[in-house]
Structures are given as C-alpha cells and as structure tokens.
GROMACS .gro file of C-alpha atoms in nm:
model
  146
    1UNK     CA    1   5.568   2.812   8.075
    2UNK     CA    2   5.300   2.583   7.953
    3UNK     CA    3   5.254   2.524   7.579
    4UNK     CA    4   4.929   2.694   7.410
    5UNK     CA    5   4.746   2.711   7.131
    6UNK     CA    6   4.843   3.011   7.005
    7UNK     CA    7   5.221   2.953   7.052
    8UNK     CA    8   5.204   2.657   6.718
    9UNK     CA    9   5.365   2.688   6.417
   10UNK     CA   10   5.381   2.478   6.139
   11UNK     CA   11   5.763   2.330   6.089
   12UNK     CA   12   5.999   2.522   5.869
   13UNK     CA   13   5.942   2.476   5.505
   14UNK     CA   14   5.546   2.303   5.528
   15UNK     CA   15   5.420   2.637   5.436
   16UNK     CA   16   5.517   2.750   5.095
   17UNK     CA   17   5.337   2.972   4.816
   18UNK     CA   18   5.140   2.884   4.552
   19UNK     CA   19   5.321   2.861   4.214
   20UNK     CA   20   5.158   3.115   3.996
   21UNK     CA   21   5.188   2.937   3.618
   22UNK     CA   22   5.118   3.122   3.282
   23UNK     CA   23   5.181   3.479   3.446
   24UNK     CA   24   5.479   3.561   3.255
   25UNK     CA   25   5.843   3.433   3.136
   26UNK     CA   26   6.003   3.555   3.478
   27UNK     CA   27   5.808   3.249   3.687
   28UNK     CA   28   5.667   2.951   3.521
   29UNK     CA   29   5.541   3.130   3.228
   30UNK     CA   30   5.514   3.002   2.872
   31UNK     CA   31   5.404   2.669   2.891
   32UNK     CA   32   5.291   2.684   3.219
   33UNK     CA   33   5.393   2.301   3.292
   34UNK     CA   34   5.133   2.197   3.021
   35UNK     CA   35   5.424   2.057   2.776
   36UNK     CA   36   5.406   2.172   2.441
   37UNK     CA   37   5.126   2.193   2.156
   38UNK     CA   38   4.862   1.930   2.139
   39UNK     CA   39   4.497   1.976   2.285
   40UNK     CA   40   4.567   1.910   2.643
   41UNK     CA   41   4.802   2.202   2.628
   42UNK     CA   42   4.589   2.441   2.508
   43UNK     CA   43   4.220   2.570   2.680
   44UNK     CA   44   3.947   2.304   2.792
   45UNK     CA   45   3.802   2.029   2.587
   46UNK     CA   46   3.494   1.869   2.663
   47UNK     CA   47   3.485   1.506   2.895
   48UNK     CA   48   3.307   1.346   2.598
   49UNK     CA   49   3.539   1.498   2.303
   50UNK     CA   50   3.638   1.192   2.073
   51UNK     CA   51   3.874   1.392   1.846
   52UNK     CA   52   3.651   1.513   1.601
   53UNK     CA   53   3.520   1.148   1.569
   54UNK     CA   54   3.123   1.153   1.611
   55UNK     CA   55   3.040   1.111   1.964
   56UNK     CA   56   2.877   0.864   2.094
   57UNK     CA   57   2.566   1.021   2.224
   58UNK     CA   58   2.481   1.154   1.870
   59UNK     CA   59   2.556   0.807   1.694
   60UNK     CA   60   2.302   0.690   1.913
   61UNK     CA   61   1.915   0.658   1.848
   62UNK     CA   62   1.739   0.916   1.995
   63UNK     CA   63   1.419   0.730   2.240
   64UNK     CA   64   1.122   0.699   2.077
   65UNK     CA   65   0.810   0.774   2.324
   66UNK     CA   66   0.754   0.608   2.610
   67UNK     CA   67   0.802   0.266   2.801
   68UNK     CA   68   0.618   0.178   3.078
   69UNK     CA   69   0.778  -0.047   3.318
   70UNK     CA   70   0.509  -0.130   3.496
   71UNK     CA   71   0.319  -0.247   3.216
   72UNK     CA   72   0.113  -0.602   3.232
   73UNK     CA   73   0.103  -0.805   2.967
   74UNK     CA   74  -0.211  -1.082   2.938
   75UNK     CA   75  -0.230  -1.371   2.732
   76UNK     CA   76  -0.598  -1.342   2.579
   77UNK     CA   77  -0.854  -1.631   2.557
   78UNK     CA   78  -1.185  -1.508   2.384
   79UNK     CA   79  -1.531  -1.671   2.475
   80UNK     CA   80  -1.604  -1.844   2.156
   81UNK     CA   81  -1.265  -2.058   2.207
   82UNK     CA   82  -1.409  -2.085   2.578
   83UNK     CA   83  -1.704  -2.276   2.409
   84UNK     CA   84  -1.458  -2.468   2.179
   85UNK     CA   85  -1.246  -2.655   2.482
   86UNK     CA   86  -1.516  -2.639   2.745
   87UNK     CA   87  -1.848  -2.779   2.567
   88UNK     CA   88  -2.007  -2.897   2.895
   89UNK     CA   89  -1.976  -2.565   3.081
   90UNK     CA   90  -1.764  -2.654   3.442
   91UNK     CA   91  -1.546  -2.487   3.635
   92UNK     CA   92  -1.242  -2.329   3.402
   93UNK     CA   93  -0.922  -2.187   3.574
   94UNK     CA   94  -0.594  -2.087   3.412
   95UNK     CA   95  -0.402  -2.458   3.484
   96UNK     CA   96  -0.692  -2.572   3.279
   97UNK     CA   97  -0.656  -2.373   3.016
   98UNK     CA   98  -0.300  -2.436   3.000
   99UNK     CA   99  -0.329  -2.826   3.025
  100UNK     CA  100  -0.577  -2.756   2.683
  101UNK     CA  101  -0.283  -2.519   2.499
  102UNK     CA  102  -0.508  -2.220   2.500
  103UNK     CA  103  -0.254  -2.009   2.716
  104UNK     CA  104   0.156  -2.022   2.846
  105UNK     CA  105   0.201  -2.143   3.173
  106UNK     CA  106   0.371  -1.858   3.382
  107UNK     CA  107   0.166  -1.506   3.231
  108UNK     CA  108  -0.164  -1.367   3.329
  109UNK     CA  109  -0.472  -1.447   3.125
  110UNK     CA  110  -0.758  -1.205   3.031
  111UNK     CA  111  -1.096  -1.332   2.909
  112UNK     CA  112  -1.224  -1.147   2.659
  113UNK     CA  113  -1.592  -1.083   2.492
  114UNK     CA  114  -1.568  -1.197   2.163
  115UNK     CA  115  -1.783  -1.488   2.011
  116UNK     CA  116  -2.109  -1.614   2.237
  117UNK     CA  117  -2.114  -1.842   2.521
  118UNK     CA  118  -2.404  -2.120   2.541
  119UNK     CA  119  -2.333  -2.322   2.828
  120UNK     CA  120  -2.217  -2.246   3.161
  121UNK     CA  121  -1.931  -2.189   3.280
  122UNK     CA  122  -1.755  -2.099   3.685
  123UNK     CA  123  -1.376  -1.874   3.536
  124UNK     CA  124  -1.127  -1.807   3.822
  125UNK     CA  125  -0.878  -1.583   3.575
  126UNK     CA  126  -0.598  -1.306   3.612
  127UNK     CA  127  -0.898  -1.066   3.436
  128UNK     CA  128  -1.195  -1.002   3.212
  129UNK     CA  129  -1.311  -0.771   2.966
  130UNK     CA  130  -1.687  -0.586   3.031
  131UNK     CA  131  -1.832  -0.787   2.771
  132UNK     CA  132  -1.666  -1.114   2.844
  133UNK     CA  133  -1.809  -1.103   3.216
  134UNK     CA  134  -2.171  -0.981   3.100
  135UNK     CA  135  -2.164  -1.260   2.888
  136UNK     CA  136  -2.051  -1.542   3.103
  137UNK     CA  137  -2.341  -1.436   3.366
  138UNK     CA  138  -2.564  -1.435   3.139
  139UNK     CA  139  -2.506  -1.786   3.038
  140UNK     CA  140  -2.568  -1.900   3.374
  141UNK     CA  141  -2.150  -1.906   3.494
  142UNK     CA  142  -1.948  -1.661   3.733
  143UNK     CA  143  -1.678  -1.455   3.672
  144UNK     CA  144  -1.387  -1.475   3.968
  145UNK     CA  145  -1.070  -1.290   3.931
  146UNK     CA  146  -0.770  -1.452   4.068
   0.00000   0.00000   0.00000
C-alpha cells in the first residue's frame, strides 16, 4: 500500500490544546501566569507609559509652522555697493565679488535693486531682483543668470 496524503498524522504529543488562563481556579485561573500585583499584572498600559512621569512627547515643544526644505537661501549684493567695488563698469561675476568681500564663497548671490547704477556693468549671478535687472540695462550692462 503506498503512503498518501491523507494517511499523515502529526507524531504523538505535537498536537496539544491551548491553555485557557484566567477562566477560573480549576485551570490556570487566578493569576493567570501574570505573577502577582504590579502593572504588568493587571490590564494594558500604554507602549509610551513612563510611570506617571511626564512623557516625553508632551515635554516636548510642540512645531511651530512650517519648514521648507527646499528652501534657497541667497547672499544679497544691492546695486549701489555694485557701484562702490566696480567704479569702471566691466564684467562682474560671483568669484569677483567674492575676491572683493562682498559675498561667501560657496552660496548663491542675488542682485538686488536698491541704490542707482551709473556705469556699466556685464553680471553673470545665481539671480536678480525686477528692479535690479531694469536698472542694470538701463545703465548700458546685461543681466546673465548663472
């Protein structure tokens, strides 16, 4: 006779019932293999119970607004300093300005409008205000983003 499926059984023993704890002093009643008193022995507690100590998430601040990760942060040269370390007008780029100490090597730089321009002058820059690039055409120069 060949062995089938149907013929297995598990080995004596494997199989054996579920204890059924708390249901009673005749099984495992009482205690109900909890040990005695203390809070694990008694109903659920909360993961993030500290024993009546103030938890952590309420010692904390709570956030205030919002954070943009994304956000860019420009180092700002206006158009009247422009004037200052540039008198003869030329071509101005951002190792320039940081070889004068106008900017930080290493962040973008934004031109921006304030103060007048008088002679001309060809900025390659990270960006530019509206004003600062009306203002630098109209003195003659051009206005490149990098």
């Amino acid at each position: 006779m060949t062995l089938k499926l149907h013929h297995l059984r598990p080995a004596p023993g494997a199989k054996t019932a579920k204890t059924r704890v708390g249901r009673g002093e005749a099984s495992k009643g009482k205690t109900a293999g909890r040990g005695t008193k203390g809070t694990k022995a008694r109903y659920q507690v909360p993961v993030a119970f500290e024993g009546g100590q103030m938890p952590i998430h309420m010692r904390l601040p709570k956030l205030k607004g919002f954070k943009n990760p994304n956000k860019v942060e420009f180092q700002v040269v206006n158009l009247d300093r422009l004037g200052e370390l540039f008198p003869e007008g030329g071509a101005v780029t951002v190792d320039d300005l940081v070889a004068k100490g106008a900017v930080r090597d290493g962040l973008p730089v934004k031109v921006l409008g304030q103060g007048d321009l008088s002679v001309a002058v060809q900025v390659s820059v990270n960006a530019f205000s509206g004003s600062a690039k009306e203002k630098i055409e109209a003195a003659g120069g051009t206005a490149t983003v990098v």
